[in-house]
PDB file of C-alpha atoms in Angstrom:
ATOM      1  CA  UNK A 116       9.342  50.461 -11.528  1.00 41.00           C
ATOM      2  CA  UNK A 117      12.016  49.184  -8.946  1.00 39.00           C
ATOM      3  CA  UNK A 118       9.172  48.298  -6.689  1.00 39.00           C
ATOM      4  CA  UNK A 119       7.073  46.616  -8.953  1.00 43.00           C
ATOM      5  CA  UNK A 120      10.342  44.545  -9.642  1.00 37.00           C
ATOM      6  CA  UNK A 121      11.424  43.581  -6.626  1.00 36.00           C
ATOM      7  CA  UNK A 122       7.497  42.731  -5.547  1.00 40.00           C
ATOM      8  CA  UNK A 123       7.472  40.473  -8.691  1.00 44.00           C
ATOM      9  CA  UNK A 124      11.392  38.971  -7.766  1.00 39.00           C
ATOM     10  CA  UNK A 125       9.807  38.250  -3.785  1.00 37.00           C
ATOM     11  CA  UNK A 126       6.568  36.478  -5.712  1.00 47.00           C
ATOM     12  CA  UNK A 127       8.496  34.606  -7.534  1.00 45.00           C
ATOM     13  CA  UNK A 128      10.959  33.102  -4.607  1.00 42.00           C
ATOM     14  CA  UNK A 129       7.908  32.414  -2.449  1.00 61.00           C
ATOM     15  CA  UNK A 130       7.164  29.751  -5.380  1.00 74.00           C
ATOM     16  CA  UNK A 131       8.512  26.050  -4.060  1.00 78.00           C
ATOM     17  CA  UNK A 132       9.257  23.400  -7.064  1.00 86.00           C
ATOM     18  CA  UNK A 133       6.838  21.299  -7.925  1.00 92.00           C
ATOM     19  CA  UNK A 134       7.202  19.345 -11.245  1.00 92.00           C
ATOM     20  CA  UNK A 135      10.114  16.921  -9.137  1.00 94.00           C
ATOM     21  CA  UNK A 136       7.405  16.298  -6.533  1.00 96.00           C
ATOM     22  CA  UNK A 137       4.857  15.615  -8.542  1.00 96.00           C
ATOM     23  CA  UNK A 138       6.670  12.709 -10.457  1.00 96.00           C
ATOM     24  CA  UNK A 139       7.797  11.325  -7.045  1.00 97.00           C
ATOM     25  CA  UNK A 140       4.237  11.127  -6.352  1.00 98.00           C
ATOM     26  CA  UNK A 141       3.504   9.574 -10.152  1.00 98.00           C
ATOM     27  CA  UNK A 142       5.932   7.370  -8.667  1.00 98.00           C
ATOM     28  CA  UNK A 143       4.898   6.313  -5.709  1.00 97.00           C
ATOM     29  CA  UNK A 144       0.620   6.190  -7.093  1.00 97.00           C
ATOM     30  CA  UNK A 145       1.852   3.730 -10.083  1.00 98.00           C
ATOM     31  CA  UNK A 146       4.102   1.815  -7.087  1.00 97.00           C
ATOM     32  CA  UNK A 147       1.670   1.537  -4.427  1.00 95.00           C
ATOM     33  CA  UNK A 148      -1.130   0.293  -7.517  1.00 96.00           C
ATOM     34  CA  UNK A 149       1.845  -2.146  -8.565  1.00 97.00           C
ATOM     35  CA  UNK A 150       1.565  -3.782  -5.102  1.00 95.00           C
ATOM     36  CA  UNK A 151      -1.630  -4.015  -4.976  1.00 94.00           C
ATOM     37  CA  UNK A 152      -1.953  -5.757  -8.088  1.00 96.00           C
ATOM     38  CA  UNK A 153       0.594  -8.376  -6.430  1.00 96.00           C
ATOM     39  CA  UNK A 154      -1.748  -8.367  -3.412  1.00 94.00           C
ATOM     40  CA  UNK A 155      -4.339  -9.517  -5.767  1.00 94.00           C
ATOM     41  CA  UNK A 156      -2.359 -12.113  -7.598  1.00 96.00           C
ATOM     42  CA  UNK A 157      -1.792 -13.628  -3.863  1.00 96.00           C
ATOM     43  CA  UNK A 158      -5.197 -13.596  -3.271  1.00 94.00           C
ATOM     44  CA  UNK A 159      -6.792 -15.313  -6.680  1.00 95.00           C
ATOM     45  CA  UNK A 160      -3.444 -18.239  -5.163  1.00 96.00           C
ATOM     46  CA  UNK A 161      -5.445 -18.866  -2.584  1.00 94.00           C
ATOM     47  CA  UNK A 162      -8.524 -19.472  -3.596  1.00 93.00           C
ATOM     48  CA  UNK A 163      -7.531 -21.509  -6.322  1.00 94.00           C
ATOM     49  CA  UNK A 164      -5.399 -22.788  -4.138  1.00 93.00           C
ATOM     50  CA  UNK A 165      -8.735 -23.997  -1.202  1.00 92.00           C
ATOM     51  CA  UNK A 166      -8.208 -23.733   2.518  1.00 91.00           C
ATOM     52  CA  UNK A 167      -6.511 -26.164   4.307  1.00 91.00           C
ATOM     53  CA  UNK A 168      -8.673 -29.447   5.785  1.00 88.00           C
ATOM     54  CA  UNK A 169      -7.559 -27.101   9.552  1.00 85.00           C
ATOM     55  CA  UNK A 170      -9.490 -24.501   8.911  1.00 86.00           C
ATOM     56  CA  UNK A 171      -8.805 -20.442   8.744  1.00 86.00           C
ATOM     57  CA  UNK A 172      -5.610 -19.282  10.118  1.00 87.00           C
ATOM     58  CA  UNK A 173      -7.648 -17.405  12.776  1.00 80.00           C
ATOM     59  CA  UNK A 174      -9.299 -20.299  14.291  1.00 81.00           C
ATOM     60  CA  UNK A 175     -11.224 -18.315  17.248  1.00 78.00           C
ATOM     61  CA  UNK A 176     -10.792 -17.334  20.517  1.00 78.00           C
ATOM     62  CA  UNK A 177      -7.080 -16.232  20.629  1.00 76.00           C
ATOM     63  CA  UNK A 178      -6.168 -19.578  18.496  1.00 83.00           C
ATOM     64  CA  UNK A 179      -3.765 -19.266  15.492  1.00 82.00           C
ATOM     65  CA  UNK A 180      -2.589 -22.208  13.169  1.00 86.00           C
ATOM     66  CA  UNK A 181       0.458 -22.876  11.684  1.00 89.00           C
ATOM     67  CA  UNK A 182       0.513 -20.945   8.272  1.00 90.00           C
ATOM     68  CA  UNK A 183       0.749 -22.834   5.046  1.00 93.00           C
ATOM     69  CA  UNK A 184       3.719 -21.589   3.112  1.00 94.00           C
ATOM     70  CA  UNK A 185       0.983 -19.426   0.780  1.00 95.00           C
ATOM     71  CA  UNK A 186      -0.531 -17.998   3.236  1.00 93.00           C
ATOM     72  CA  UNK A 187       3.086 -16.387   4.707  1.00 94.00           C
ATOM     73  CA  UNK A 188       3.941 -15.323   1.144  1.00 96.00           C
ATOM     74  CA  UNK A 189       0.946 -13.237   1.526  1.00 95.00           C
ATOM     75  CA  UNK A 190       1.624 -11.854   4.713  1.00 93.00           C
ATOM     76  CA  UNK A 191       5.121 -10.704   2.940  1.00 95.00           C
ATOM     77  CA  UNK A 192       3.518  -9.498   0.011  1.00 95.00           C
ATOM     78  CA  UNK A 193       0.818  -6.991   2.318  1.00 92.00           C
ATOM     79  CA  UNK A 194       3.517  -6.528   4.064  1.00 93.00           C
ATOM     80  CA  UNK A 195       5.590  -5.125   1.581  1.00 94.00           C
ATOM     81  CA  UNK A 196       2.456  -3.389   0.412  1.00 92.00           C
ATOM     82  CA  UNK A 197       1.979  -1.929   3.397  1.00 91.00           C
ATOM     83  CA  UNK A 198       5.816  -0.156   2.605  1.00 95.00           C
ATOM     84  CA  UNK A 199       4.483   1.239  -0.433  1.00 95.00           C
ATOM     85  CA  UNK A 200       1.811   2.260   0.512  1.00 93.00           C
ATOM     86  CA  UNK A 201       3.269   4.943   3.186  1.00 95.00           C
ATOM     87  CA  UNK A 202       6.017   5.569   0.614  1.00 96.00           C
ATOM     88  CA  UNK A 203       3.363   7.144  -2.050  1.00 96.00           C
ATOM     89  CA  UNK A 204       1.450   8.719   1.247  1.00 95.00           C
ATOM     90  CA  UNK A 205       4.430  10.629   1.886  1.00 97.00           C
ATOM     91  CA  UNK A 206       5.702  11.813  -1.605  1.00 97.00           C
ATOM     92  CA  UNK A 207       1.996  12.531  -1.809  1.00 97.00           C
ATOM     93  CA  UNK A 208       1.660  15.208   0.962  1.00 96.00           C
ATOM     94  CA  UNK A 209       4.591  16.920   0.285  1.00 96.00           C
ATOM     95  CA  UNK A 210       3.186  17.017  -3.521  1.00 96.00           C
ATOM     96  CA  UNK A 211      -0.146  18.289  -1.845  1.00 96.00           C
ATOM     97  CA  UNK A 212       1.275  20.947   0.423  1.00 94.00           C
ATOM     98  CA  UNK A 213       3.997  22.481  -2.598  1.00 94.00           C
ATOM     99  CA  UNK A 214       0.783  22.488  -4.756  1.00 95.00           C
ATOM    100  CA  UNK A 215      -1.749  24.269  -2.067  1.00 94.00           C
ATOM    101  CA  UNK A 216       1.641  27.012  -1.348  1.00 92.00           C
ATOM    102  CA  UNK A 217       1.902  27.512  -4.544  1.00 92.00           C
ATOM    103  CA  UNK A 218      -2.214  27.997  -5.360  1.00 93.00           C
ATOM    104  CA  UNK A 219      -1.562  30.303  -2.829  1.00 91.00           C
ATOM    105  CA  UNK A 220       0.515  32.412  -3.910  1.00 90.00           C
ATOM    106  CA  UNK A 221      -0.310  32.619  -7.162  1.00 89.00           C
ATOM    107  CA  UNK A 222      -3.549  33.999  -6.362  1.00 87.00           C
ATOM    108  CA  UNK A 223      -3.393  35.975  -3.082  1.00 86.00           C
ATOM    109  CA  UNK A 224      -6.315  34.381  -1.558  1.00 85.00           C
ATOM    110  CA  UNK A 225      -6.709  32.426   1.168  1.00 87.00           C
ATOM    111  CA  UNK A 226      -6.592  28.574   0.765  1.00 88.00           C
ATOM    112  CA  UNK A 227     -10.316  26.887   1.722  1.00 89.00           C
ATOM    113  CA  UNK A 228      -9.593  24.569   3.818  1.00 89.00           C
ATOM    114  CA  UNK A 229      -6.580  25.284   6.742  1.00 88.00           C
ATOM    115  CA  UNK A 230      -2.959  23.463   6.795  1.00 86.00           C
ATOM    116  CA  UNK A 231      -3.809  21.207   9.061  1.00 91.00           C
ATOM    117  CA  UNK A 232      -6.518  19.265   6.290  1.00 93.00           C
ATOM    118  CA  UNK A 233      -3.651  18.456   4.345  1.00 92.00           C
ATOM    119  CA  UNK A 234      -2.805  15.884   6.948  1.00 92.00           C
ATOM    120  CA  UNK A 235      -5.600  15.349   9.335  1.00 92.00           C
ATOM    121  CA  UNK A 236      -7.738  15.157   6.361  1.00 92.00           C
ATOM    122  CA  UNK A 237      -7.477  11.985   5.525  1.00 91.00           C
ATOM    123  CA  UNK A 238      -8.217  10.048   8.818  1.00 88.00           C
ATOM    124  CA  UNK A 239     -11.039  12.055  10.332  1.00 89.00           C
ATOM    125  CA  UNK A 240     -14.198  10.476   9.566  1.00 86.00           C
ATOM    126  CA  UNK A 241     -16.792  11.670   7.486  1.00 88.00           C
ATOM    127  CA  UNK A 242     -14.079  14.576   6.836  1.00 90.00           C
ATOM    128  CA  UNK A 243     -12.262  12.614   4.938  1.00 89.00           C
ATOM    129  CA  UNK A 244     -15.169  11.392   2.682  1.00 90.00           C
ATOM    130  CA  UNK A 245     -14.434  15.153   0.699  1.00 92.00           C
ATOM    131  CA  UNK A 246     -11.651  17.142   2.266  1.00 94.00           C
ATOM    132  CA  UNK A 247      -8.554  15.520   0.290  1.00 95.00           C
ATOM    133  CA  UNK A 248     -10.400  16.160  -2.893  1.00 96.00           C
ATOM    134  CA  UNK A 249     -11.384  19.420  -1.776  1.00 95.00           C
ATOM    135  CA  UNK A 250      -7.785  20.896  -1.534  1.00 96.00           C
ATOM    136  CA  UNK A 251      -6.368  18.756  -4.886  1.00 97.00           C
ATOM    137  CA  UNK A 252      -9.679  21.091  -6.134  1.00 96.00           C
ATOM    138  CA  UNK A 253      -9.392  24.792  -4.343  1.00 95.00           C
ATOM    139  CA  UNK A 254      -5.486  24.495  -5.241  1.00 95.00           C
ATOM    140  CA  UNK A 255      -5.979  23.750  -8.780  1.00 95.00           C
ATOM    141  CA  UNK A 256      -8.476  27.020  -9.256  1.00 94.00           C
ATOM    142  CA  UNK A 257      -6.144  28.546  -7.675  1.00 93.00           C
ATOM    143  CA  UNK A 258      -3.420  27.849  -9.737  1.00 92.00           C
ATOM    144  CA  UNK A 259      -6.018  27.133 -13.239  1.00 91.00           C
ATOM    145  CA  UNK A 260      -9.172  29.988 -12.125  1.00 91.00           C
ATOM    146  CA  UNK A 261     -11.846  29.689 -14.538  1.00 87.00           C
ATOM    147  CA  UNK A 262     -11.057  26.016 -16.037  1.00 92.00           C
ATOM    148  CA  UNK A 263     -12.239  22.950 -15.821  1.00 94.00           C
ATOM    149  CA  UNK A 264     -11.544  20.264 -12.902  1.00 96.00           C
ATOM    150  CA  UNK A 265      -9.391  17.371 -14.988  1.00 96.00           C
ATOM    151  CA  UNK A 266     -12.139  14.250 -14.586  1.00 97.00           C
ATOM    152  CA  UNK A 267      -8.717  12.497 -13.762  1.00 97.00           C
ATOM    153  CA  UNK A 268      -9.402  13.822 -10.406  1.00 97.00           C
ATOM    154  CA  UNK A 269     -12.987  12.797  -9.632  1.00 97.00           C
ATOM    155  CA  UNK A 270     -11.873   9.336 -10.778  1.00 98.00           C
ATOM    156  CA  UNK A 271      -8.983   9.325  -8.042  1.00 97.00           C
ATOM    157  CA  UNK A 272     -11.456  10.496  -5.923  1.00 96.00           C
ATOM    158  CA  UNK A 273     -14.517   7.893  -6.272  1.00 96.00           C
ATOM    159  CA  UNK A 274     -12.442   5.263  -6.772  1.00 95.00           C
ATOM    160  CA  UNK A 275     -10.418   5.617  -3.774  1.00 92.00           C
ATOM    161  CA  UNK A 276     -13.662   6.384  -2.009  1.00 92.00           C
ATOM    162  CA  UNK A 277     -14.610   2.522  -3.350  1.00 90.00           C
ATOM    163  CA  UNK A 278     -11.671   1.411  -1.541  1.00 85.00           C
ATOM    164  CA  UNK A 279     -11.681   3.047   1.356  1.00 83.00           C
ATOM    165  CA  UNK A 280     -15.874   2.135   2.232  1.00 82.00           C
ATOM    166  CA  UNK A 281     -15.496  -1.640   1.401  1.00 76.00           C
ATOM    167  CA  UNK A 282     -13.207  -1.920   4.347  1.00 62.00           C
ATOM    168  CA  UNK A 283     -10.570  -3.784   2.349  1.00 58.00           C
ATOM    169  CA  UNK A 284      -8.886  -1.227   0.081  1.00 51.00           C
ATOM    170  CA  UNK A 285      -5.480   1.036   1.706  1.00 53.00           C
ATOM    171  CA  UNK A 286      -7.755   1.039   4.598  1.00 54.00           C
ATOM    172  CA  UNK A 287      -9.302  -2.232   6.090  1.00 59.00           C
ATOM    173  CA  UNK A 288     -10.583  -3.062   8.998  1.00 64.00           C
ATOM    174  CA  UNK A 289      -9.587  -6.618   9.497  1.00 72.00           C
ATOM    175  CA  UNK A 290      -6.453  -8.716  10.340  1.00 81.00           C
ATOM    176  CA  UNK A 291      -4.146 -10.132   7.870  1.00 84.00           C
ATOM    177  CA  UNK A 292      -5.407 -13.581   8.662  1.00 85.00           C
ATOM    178  CA  UNK A 293      -8.606 -12.655   8.941  1.00 84.00           C
ATOM    179  CA  UNK A 294      -8.286 -11.704   5.148  1.00 89.00           C
ATOM    180  CA  UNK A 295      -7.057 -14.932   3.962  1.00 89.00           C
ATOM    181  CA  UNK A 296      -9.868 -16.723   5.271  1.00 88.00           C
ATOM    182  CA  UNK A 297     -12.213 -13.766   2.795  1.00 87.00           C
ATOM    183  CA  UNK A 298      -9.684 -14.929   0.040  1.00 90.00           C
ATOM    184  CA  UNK A 299     -10.676 -18.761   0.993  1.00 91.00           C
ATOM    185  CA  UNK A 300     -14.285 -18.014   1.150  1.00 87.00           C
ATOM    186  CA  UNK A 301     -15.337 -14.657  -0.615  1.00 83.00           C
ATOM    187  CA  UNK A 302     -12.714 -13.862  -3.348  1.00 85.00           C
ATOM    188  CA  UNK A 303     -14.930 -11.486  -5.347  1.00 88.00           C
ATOM    189  CA  UNK A 304     -15.321  -9.202  -3.246  1.00 86.00           C
ATOM    190  CA  UNK A 305     -11.343  -8.159  -2.295  1.00 88.00           C
ATOM    191  CA  UNK A 306     -10.503  -8.752  -6.178  1.00 91.00           C
ATOM    192  CA  UNK A 307     -13.071  -5.619  -6.898  1.00 90.00           C
ATOM    193  CA  UNK A 308     -11.461  -3.685  -3.400  1.00 89.00           C
ATOM    194  CA  UNK A 309      -8.134  -4.433  -5.115  1.00 91.00           C
ATOM    195  CA  UNK A 310      -8.795  -3.493  -8.434  1.00 93.00           C
ATOM    196  CA  UNK A 311     -10.798  -0.020  -7.102  1.00 93.00           C
ATOM    197  CA  UNK A 312      -7.205   0.936  -5.472  1.00 93.00           C
ATOM    198  CA  UNK A 313      -5.675   0.185  -8.094  1.00 96.00           C
ATOM    199  CA  UNK A 314      -7.595   2.182 -10.647  1.00 96.00           C
ATOM    200  CA  UNK A 315      -7.423   4.670  -8.158  1.00 96.00           C
ATOM    201  CA  UNK A 316      -3.563   5.028  -8.157  1.00 97.00           C
ATOM    202  CA  UNK A 317      -3.203   5.064 -11.883  1.00 98.00           C
ATOM    203  CA  UNK A 318      -6.065   7.408 -11.740  1.00 98.00           C
ATOM    204  CA  UNK A 319      -4.425   9.313  -8.880  1.00 98.00           C
ATOM    205  CA  UNK A 320      -1.046   9.097 -10.887  1.00 98.00           C
ATOM    206  CA  UNK A 321      -3.029  11.366 -14.291  1.00 98.00           C
ATOM    207  CA  UNK A 322      -4.291  13.878 -11.901  1.00 98.00           C
ATOM    208  CA  UNK A 323      -1.194  14.579 -10.175  1.00 98.00           C
ATOM    209  CA  UNK A 324       0.170  15.182 -13.443  1.00 97.00           C
ATOM    210  CA  UNK A 325      -2.786  16.739 -15.022  1.00 97.00           C
ATOM    211  CA  UNK A 326      -3.021  19.408 -11.853  1.00 97.00           C
ATOM    212  CA  UNK A 327       1.115  19.776 -11.445  1.00 96.00           C
ATOM    213  CA  UNK A 328       1.001  20.422 -15.685  1.00 95.00           C
ATOM    214  CA  UNK A 329      -1.429  23.298 -14.570  1.00 94.00           C
ATOM    215  CA  UNK A 330       0.196  25.377 -12.117  1.00 94.00           C
ATOM    216  CA  UNK A 331       3.803  24.925 -13.547  1.00 92.00           C
ATOM    217  CA  UNK A 332       2.463  26.216 -16.814  1.00 90.00           C
ATOM    218  CA  UNK A 333       0.506  29.175 -15.183  1.00 89.00           C
ATOM    219  CA  UNK A 334       3.686  29.867 -12.898  1.00 86.00           C
ATOM    220  CA  UNK A 335       6.088  30.137 -16.630  1.00 83.00           C
ATOM    221  CA  UNK A 336       3.267  32.284 -17.715  1.00 75.00           C
ATOM    222  CA  UNK A 337       3.802  34.891 -14.896  1.00 55.00           C
ATOM    223  CA  UNK A 338      -0.033  34.109 -13.995  1.00 46.00           C
ATOM    224  CA  UNK A 339      -1.581  34.126 -17.914  1.00 43.00           C
ATOM    225  CA  UNK A 340      -4.268  31.410 -18.158  1.00 43.00           C
ATOM    226  CA  UNK A 341      -3.267  28.635 -19.207  1.00 42.00           C
ATOM    227  CA  UNK A 342      -5.091  25.760 -21.271  1.00 43.00           C
ATOM    228  CA  UNK A 343      -7.274  22.968 -19.862  1.00 47.00           C
ATOM    229  CA  UNK A 344      -4.905  20.051 -18.789  1.00 50.00           C
ATOM    230  CA  UNK A 345      -5.535  17.012 -20.187  1.00 49.00           C
ATOM    231  CA  UNK A 346      -6.905  13.804 -18.148  1.00 55.00           C
TER     232      UNK A 346
END
């Protein structure tokens, strides 16, 4: 009996607090979404103002004209948004690492994805199309075996892919000057991509809440089955 109690205590100590990191990840996602809302507003302002007679900021052949006050403020908005996205990424990864560690302790099984993929799975081409979602799903199923994955996880990931593949969402290839030019000439694709990013941030917040709630309830129940989380 004493040995079983010692093993139970050791198992409990192996769990890492996940509620606070989950709340911080939710906050980071919502801040990143808000940053993209502001960015979209500025792109609408650029489209309404119209391209200056001097042409786009990037004149070609390495020549860049002086930015207007509106264009300069858009540069500031995108820079601030980049800072918030970086903060969101750090908070999300901190939550995901704890979630994965707890899921492993709960199930006693080796996770399907090696720990290195929690970090590099987001940046390696092709792999980044499904590994991050797979890590979240694997941690959820280990925490709440037999339960259905929250719908918000799939909504989050689908919208994230739209924003990423579009090339003008969270992960974009164009410089800020080139995006300003696109706001003048093809604003709708930019706004649709922004909407996907904002939607992904909101859905991601619901997903983090639902997955965290399932794991916390399992931990508090000492490994008992948990109901399907809302989301």
